[in-house]
Structure formats: C-alpha cells, structure tokens
mmCIF file of C-alpha atoms in Angstrom:
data_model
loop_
_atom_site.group_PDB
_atom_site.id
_atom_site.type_symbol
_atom_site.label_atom_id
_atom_site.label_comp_id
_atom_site.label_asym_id
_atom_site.label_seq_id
_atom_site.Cartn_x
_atom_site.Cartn_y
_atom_site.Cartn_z
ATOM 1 C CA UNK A 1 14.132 -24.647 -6.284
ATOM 2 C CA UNK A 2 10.995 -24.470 -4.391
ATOM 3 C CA UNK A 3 10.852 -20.635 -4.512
ATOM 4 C CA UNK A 4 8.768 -19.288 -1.328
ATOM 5 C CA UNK A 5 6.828 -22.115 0.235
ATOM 6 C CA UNK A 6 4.495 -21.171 3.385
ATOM 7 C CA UNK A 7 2.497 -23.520 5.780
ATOM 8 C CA UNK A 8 0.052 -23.977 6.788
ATOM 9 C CA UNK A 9 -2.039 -23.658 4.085
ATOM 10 C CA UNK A 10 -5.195 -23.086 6.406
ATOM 11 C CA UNK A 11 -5.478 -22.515 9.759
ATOM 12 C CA UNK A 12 -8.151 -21.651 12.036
ATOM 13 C CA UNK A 13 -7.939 -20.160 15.188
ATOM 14 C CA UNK A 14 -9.789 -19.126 18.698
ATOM 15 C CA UNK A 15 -9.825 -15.601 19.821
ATOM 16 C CA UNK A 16 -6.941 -15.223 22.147
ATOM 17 C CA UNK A 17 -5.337 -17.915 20.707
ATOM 18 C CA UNK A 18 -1.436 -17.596 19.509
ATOM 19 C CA UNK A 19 0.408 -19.396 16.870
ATOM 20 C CA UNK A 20 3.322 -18.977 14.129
ATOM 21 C CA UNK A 21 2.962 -18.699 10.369
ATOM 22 C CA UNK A 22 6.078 -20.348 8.783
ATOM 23 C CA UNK A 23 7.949 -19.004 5.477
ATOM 24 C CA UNK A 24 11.066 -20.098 3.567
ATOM 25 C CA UNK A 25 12.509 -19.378 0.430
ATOM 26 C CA UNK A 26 15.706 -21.286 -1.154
ATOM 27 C CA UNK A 27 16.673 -18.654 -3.375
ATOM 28 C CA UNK A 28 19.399 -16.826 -1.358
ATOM 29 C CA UNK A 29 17.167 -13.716 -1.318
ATOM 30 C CA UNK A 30 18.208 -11.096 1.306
ATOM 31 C CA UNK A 31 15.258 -9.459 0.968
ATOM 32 C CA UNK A 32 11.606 -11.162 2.854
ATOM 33 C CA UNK A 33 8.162 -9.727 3.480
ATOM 34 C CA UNK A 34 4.566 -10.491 5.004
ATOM 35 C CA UNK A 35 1.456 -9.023 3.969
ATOM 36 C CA UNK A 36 -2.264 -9.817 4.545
ATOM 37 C CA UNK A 37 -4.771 -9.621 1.804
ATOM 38 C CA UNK A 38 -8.318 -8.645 2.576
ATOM 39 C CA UNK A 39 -11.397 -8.451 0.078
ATOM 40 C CA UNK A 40 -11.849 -4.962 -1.578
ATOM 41 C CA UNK A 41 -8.191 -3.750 0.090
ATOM 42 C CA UNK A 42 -5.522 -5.085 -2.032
ATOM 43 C CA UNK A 43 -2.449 -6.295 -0.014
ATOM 44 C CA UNK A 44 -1.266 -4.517 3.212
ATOM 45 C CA UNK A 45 2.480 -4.868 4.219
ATOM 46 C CA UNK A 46 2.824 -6.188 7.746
ATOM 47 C CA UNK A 47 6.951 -6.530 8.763
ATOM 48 C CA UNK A 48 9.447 -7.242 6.023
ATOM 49 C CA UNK A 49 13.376 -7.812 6.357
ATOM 50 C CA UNK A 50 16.105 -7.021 4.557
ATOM 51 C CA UNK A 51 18.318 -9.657 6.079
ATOM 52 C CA UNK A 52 18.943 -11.855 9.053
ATOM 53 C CA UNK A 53 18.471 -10.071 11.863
ATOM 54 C CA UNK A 54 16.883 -6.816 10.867
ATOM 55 C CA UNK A 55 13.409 -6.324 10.480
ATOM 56 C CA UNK A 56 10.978 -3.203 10.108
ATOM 57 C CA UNK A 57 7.426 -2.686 10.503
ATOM 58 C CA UNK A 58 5.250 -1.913 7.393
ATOM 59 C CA UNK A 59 1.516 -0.477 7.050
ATOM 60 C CA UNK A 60 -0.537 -2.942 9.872
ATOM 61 C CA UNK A 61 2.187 -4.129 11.654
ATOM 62 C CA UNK A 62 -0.046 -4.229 15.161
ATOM 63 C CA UNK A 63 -0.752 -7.961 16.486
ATOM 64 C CA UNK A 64 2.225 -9.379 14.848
ATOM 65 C CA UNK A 65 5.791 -10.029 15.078
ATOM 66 C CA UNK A 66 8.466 -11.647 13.130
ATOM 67 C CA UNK A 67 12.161 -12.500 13.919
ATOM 68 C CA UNK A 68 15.057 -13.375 11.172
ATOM 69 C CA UNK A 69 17.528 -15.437 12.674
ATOM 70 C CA UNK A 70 18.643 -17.568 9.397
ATOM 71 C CA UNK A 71 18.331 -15.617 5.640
ATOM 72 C CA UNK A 72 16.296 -18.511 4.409
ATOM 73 C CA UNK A 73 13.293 -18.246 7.027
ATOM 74 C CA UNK A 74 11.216 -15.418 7.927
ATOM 75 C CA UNK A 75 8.143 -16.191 10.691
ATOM 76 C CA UNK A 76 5.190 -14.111 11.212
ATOM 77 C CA UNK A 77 3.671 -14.603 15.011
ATOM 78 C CA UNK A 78 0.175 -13.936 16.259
ATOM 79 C CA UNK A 79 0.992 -13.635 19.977
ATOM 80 C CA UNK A 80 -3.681 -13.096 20.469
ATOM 81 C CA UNK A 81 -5.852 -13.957 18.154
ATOM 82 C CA UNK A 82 -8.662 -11.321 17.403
ATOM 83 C CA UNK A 83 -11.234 -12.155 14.412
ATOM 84 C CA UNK A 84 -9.585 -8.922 12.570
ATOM 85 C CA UNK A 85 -7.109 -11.061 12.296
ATOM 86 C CA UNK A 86 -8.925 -12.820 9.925
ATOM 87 C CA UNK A 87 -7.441 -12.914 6.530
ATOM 88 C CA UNK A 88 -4.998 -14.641 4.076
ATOM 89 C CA UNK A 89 -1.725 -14.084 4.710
ATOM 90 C CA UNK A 90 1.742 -13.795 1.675
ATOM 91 C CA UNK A 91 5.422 -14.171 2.366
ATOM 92 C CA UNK A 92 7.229 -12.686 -0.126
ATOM 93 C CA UNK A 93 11.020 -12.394 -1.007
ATOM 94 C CA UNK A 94 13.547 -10.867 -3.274
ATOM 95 C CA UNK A 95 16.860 -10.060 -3.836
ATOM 96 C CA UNK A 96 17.108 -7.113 -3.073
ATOM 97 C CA UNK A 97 15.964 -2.970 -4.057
ATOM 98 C CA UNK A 98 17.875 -3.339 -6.984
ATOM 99 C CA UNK A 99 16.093 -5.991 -7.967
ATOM 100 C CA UNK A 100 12.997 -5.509 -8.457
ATOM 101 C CA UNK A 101 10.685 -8.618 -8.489
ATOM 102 C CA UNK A 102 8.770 -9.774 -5.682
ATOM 103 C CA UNK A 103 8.093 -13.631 -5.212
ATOM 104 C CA UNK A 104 5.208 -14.601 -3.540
ATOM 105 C CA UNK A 105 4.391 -17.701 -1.843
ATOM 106 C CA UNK A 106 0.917 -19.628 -1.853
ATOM 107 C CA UNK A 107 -0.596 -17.856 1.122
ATOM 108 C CA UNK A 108 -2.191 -19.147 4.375
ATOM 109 C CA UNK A 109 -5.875 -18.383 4.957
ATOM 110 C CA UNK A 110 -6.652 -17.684 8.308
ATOM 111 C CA UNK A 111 -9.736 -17.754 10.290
ATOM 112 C CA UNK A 112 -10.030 -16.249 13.571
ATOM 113 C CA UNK A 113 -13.445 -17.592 15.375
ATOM 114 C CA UNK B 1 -5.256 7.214 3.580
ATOM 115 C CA UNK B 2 -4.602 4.660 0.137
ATOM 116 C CA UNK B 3 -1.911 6.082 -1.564
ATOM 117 C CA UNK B 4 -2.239 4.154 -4.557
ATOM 118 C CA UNK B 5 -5.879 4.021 -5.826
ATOM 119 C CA UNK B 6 -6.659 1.814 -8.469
ATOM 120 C CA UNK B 7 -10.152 1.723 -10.796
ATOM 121 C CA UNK B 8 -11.913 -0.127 -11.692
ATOM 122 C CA UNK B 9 -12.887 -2.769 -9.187
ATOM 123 C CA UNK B 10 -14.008 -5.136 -11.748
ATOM 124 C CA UNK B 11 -14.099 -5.340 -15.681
ATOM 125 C CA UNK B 12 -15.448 -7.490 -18.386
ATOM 126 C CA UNK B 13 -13.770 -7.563 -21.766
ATOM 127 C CA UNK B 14 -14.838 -9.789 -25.152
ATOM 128 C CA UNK B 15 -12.029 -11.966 -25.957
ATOM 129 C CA UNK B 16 -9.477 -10.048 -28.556
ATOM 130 C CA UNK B 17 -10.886 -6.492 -26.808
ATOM 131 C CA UNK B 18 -8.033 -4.417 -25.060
ATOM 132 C CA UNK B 19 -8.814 -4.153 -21.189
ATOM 133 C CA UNK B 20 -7.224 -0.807 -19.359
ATOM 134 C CA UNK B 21 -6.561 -1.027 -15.423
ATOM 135 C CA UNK B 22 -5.555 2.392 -14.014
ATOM 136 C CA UNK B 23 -3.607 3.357 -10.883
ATOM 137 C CA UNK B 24 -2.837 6.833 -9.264
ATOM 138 C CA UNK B 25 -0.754 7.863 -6.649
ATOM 139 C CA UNK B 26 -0.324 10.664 -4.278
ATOM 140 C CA UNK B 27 3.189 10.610 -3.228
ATOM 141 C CA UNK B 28 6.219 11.103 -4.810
ATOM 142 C CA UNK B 29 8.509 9.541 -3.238
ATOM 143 C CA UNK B 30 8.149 6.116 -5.394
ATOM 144 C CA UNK B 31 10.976 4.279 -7.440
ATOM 145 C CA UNK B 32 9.508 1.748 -9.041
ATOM 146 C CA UNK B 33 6.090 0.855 -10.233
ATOM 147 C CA UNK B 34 5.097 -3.015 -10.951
ATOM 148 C CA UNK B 35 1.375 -4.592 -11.714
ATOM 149 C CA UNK B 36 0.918 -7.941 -10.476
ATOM 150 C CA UNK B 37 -1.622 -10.931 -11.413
ATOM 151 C CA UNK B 38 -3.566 -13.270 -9.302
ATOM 152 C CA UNK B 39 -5.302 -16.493 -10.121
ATOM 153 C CA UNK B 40 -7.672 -17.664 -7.324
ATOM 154 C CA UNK B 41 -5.835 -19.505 -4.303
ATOM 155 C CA UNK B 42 -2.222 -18.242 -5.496
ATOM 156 C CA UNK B 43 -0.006 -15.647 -4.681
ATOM 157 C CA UNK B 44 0.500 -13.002 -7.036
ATOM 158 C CA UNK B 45 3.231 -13.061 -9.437
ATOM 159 C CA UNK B 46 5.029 -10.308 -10.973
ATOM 160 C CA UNK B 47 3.635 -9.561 -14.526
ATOM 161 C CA UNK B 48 5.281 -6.069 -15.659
ATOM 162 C CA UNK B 49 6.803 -3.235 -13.931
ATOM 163 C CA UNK B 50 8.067 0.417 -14.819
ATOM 164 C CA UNK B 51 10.610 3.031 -13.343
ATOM 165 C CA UNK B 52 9.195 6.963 -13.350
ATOM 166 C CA UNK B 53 12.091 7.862 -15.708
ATOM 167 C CA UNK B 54 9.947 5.507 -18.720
ATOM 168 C CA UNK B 55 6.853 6.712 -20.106
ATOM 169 C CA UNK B 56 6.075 3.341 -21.508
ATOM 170 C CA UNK B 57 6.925 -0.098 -21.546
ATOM 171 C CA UNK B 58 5.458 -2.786 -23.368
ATOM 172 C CA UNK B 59 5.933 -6.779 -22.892
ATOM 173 C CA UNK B 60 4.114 -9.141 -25.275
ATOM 174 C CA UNK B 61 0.290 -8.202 -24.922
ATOM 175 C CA UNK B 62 0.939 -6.446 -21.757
ATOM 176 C CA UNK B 63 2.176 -2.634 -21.412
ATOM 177 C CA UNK B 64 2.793 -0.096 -19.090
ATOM 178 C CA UNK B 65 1.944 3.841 -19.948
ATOM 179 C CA UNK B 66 2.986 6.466 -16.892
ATOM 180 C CA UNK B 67 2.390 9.306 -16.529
ATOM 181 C CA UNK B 68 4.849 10.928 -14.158
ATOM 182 C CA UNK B 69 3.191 14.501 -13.980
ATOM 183 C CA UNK B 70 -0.030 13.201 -13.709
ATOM 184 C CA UNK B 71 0.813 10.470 -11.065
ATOM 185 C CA UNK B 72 -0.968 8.094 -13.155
ATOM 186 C CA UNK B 73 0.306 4.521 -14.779
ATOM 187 C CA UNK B 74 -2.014 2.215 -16.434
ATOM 188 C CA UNK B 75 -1.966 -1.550 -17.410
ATOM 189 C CA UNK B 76 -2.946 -2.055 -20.826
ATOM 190 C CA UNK B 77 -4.321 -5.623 -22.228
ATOM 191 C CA UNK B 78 -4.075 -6.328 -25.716
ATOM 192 C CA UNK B 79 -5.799 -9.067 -27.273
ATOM 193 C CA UNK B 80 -7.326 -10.000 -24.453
ATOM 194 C CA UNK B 81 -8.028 -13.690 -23.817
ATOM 195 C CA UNK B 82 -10.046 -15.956 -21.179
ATOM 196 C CA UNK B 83 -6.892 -16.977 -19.829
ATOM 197 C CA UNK B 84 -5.721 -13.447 -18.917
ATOM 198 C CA UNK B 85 -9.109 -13.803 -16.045
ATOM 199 C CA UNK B 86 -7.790 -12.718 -12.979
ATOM 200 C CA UNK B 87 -7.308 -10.382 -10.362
ATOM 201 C CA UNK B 88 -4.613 -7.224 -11.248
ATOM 202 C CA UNK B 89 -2.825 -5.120 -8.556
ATOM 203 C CA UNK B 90 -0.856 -2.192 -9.349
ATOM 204 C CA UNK B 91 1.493 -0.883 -6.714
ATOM 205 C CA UNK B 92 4.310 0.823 -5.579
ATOM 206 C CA UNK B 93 7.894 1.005 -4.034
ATOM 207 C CA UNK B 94 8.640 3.449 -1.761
ATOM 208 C CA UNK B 95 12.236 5.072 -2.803
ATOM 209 C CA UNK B 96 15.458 3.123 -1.551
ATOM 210 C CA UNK B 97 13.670 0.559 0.364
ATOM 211 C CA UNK B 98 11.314 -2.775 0.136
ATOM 212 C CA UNK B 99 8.380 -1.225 1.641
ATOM 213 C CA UNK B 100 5.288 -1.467 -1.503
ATOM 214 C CA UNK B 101 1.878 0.077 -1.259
ATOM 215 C CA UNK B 102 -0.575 -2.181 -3.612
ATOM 216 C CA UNK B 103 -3.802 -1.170 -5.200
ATOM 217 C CA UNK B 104 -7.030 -2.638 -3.996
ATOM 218 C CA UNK B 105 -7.357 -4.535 -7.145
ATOM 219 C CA UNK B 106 -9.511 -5.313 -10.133
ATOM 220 C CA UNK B 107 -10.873 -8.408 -11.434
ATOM 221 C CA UNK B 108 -10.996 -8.765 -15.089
ATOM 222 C CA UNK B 109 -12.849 -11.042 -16.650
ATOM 223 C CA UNK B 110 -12.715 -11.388 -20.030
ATOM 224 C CA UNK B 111 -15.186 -13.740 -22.041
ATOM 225 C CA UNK B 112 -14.553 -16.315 -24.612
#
C-alpha cells in the first residue's frame, strides 16, 4: 500500500492565482481530511469527509473547497490565491470514528507570492 | 480561541532524562485524545492516544497521564534518546465525529 500520497510536493503560486492540491489513499478509508500547518499554530482543520460525497467544513475552511466523488480521492481547491494562503498543507485519512488513527500524507508546501 | 493549549513550545532533554509535554483543554465535549510526532518534511504520525474514561496509558517509553477533572493530559518520555528529536502535537477529537483540534506544538530536542 502506498498509504496517503499527496502532490505536489511544492508549489508556488501568484496572488489570484487558482489551482488543485491532489490526495489519495489506497486503504479503503471512509474517513479523509485537509489541514494546513503554520509555524507556532499547530495544525488547523480545513474540510474533511466522511465518505464520497459528503463533506463538512472544519476550523479555516474560507478560500478552499474540496469535492469527494470516488472514496479513494479527496481534492483541496484554491479557487484565488492570497499570500495567507501560504503554508504547508496534510491530507489525512482513516477509517473511521471508531477508529481512531489518523494517517497523514507527506504534505505540500505552498507559497503564495 | 485555541481550545487545546499545549506548553512548552520547545524543550531540551539529556539523553536517558524523561521529557514531559503538557496539553489542556477547555471543552468537554472531546472523545478521544491522541499525541502525534513529526520529523522535519513529514507528516505526523500517530504515536499514542487515550480515551477520558483512562487515567493512564503507557506504550514502550511513551505514556499518557489525563487528567479528566483537570482537563489536562500529558505526554511523558522515558529514557529519552536523540532519536525521539522532533516536533509533538497533542490534540483532540471532538465527540462522534472526525473533526480534531491540535496543539500548537513543541519541539523536543534531546541531546546525545
């Protein structure tokens, strides 16, 4: 298995600009999430999922969106760049509540210029 | 408002010593209470985790003590080694659901 894999691995972006993180996991997980991770803040929930088509809105949800259209892939979509944007960015995924690790993936760090 | 506030930011230990990360939260409405570690340019991985119905729970070097009146939980480190260097986040689960609130972190280094 190759757990949670994201890409890219960096990215950097214009102000205004718009583009699409990408996250899959093979492990069947129902369960996906996004959060950023900013010095000195710990990590900050942006949207998770609990399965194909549903989706919820977590602690900074503002600037992004996400879709779930397959259980294996979960997006996260910067429709407008803005240097607050600025950041590195974790999929996670798991089973499910009663389960209850988290995987992570690598990250993407993006810049926002 | 950071509902889980974690101290300190950063800590030094001698190889062998015991390093203590503590967390406290202000709500709760939490099932489920898991410390994660990070090594620079990875994600974090899961390293122990607790349920508020435990007042303890101890894996290898690593243990959890909670303290459910207090609203406390704390990572201890025993025999603490260079390879244990790293970042630490406690958090929490909010009840029912896969929504987590992390800690801002603390970076432990711990010298050979």
């Amino acid at each position: 298995n190759a757990g949670v894999t994201q890409t890219p691995k960096f990215q950097v972006l214009k102000t205004g600009q718009s583009m699409t993180l990408q996250c899959a996991q093979d492990m069947n997980h129902e369960y996906m999430s996004w959060y950023r991770q900013d010095p000195g803040m710990g990590l900050r929930l942006i949207h998770y999922s609990v399965g194909a088509g549903i989706t919820d809105q977590g602690e900074v949800p503002n600037g992004y969106n996400v879709s779930r259209s397959t259980t294996e892939d979960f997006p996260l979509r910067l429709l407008s760049a803005a240097p607050s944007q600025t950041s590195v960015y974790f999929c996670a995924s798991s089973y499910g509540t009663d389960s209850y690790e988290q995987y992570f993936g690598p990250g993407t760090r993006l810049t926002v210029t | 408002q950071q509902q889980v506030k974690q101290s300190p930011q950063s800590l030094i230990v001698q190889k062998g010593g015991i390093s203590i990360i503590n967390c406290a939260y202000e709500n709760t409405a939490f099932d489920y209470f898991p410390w994660y570690q990070q090594f620079p340019g990875k994600g974090p991985a899961l390293l122990i985790a607790i349920r508020p119905d435990v007042s303890e729970k101890k894996e290898g070097r690593f243990t959890i003590s909670f303290n459910k009146s207090a609203k406390q939980f704390s990572l201890h480190i025993m025999d603490s080694q260079p390879g244990d260097s790293a970042t630490y986040f406690c958090a929490a689960r909010w009840y029912g659901t896969y929504k987590y609130i992390f800690g801002t972190g603390t970076r432990l280094k711990v010298l050979a």
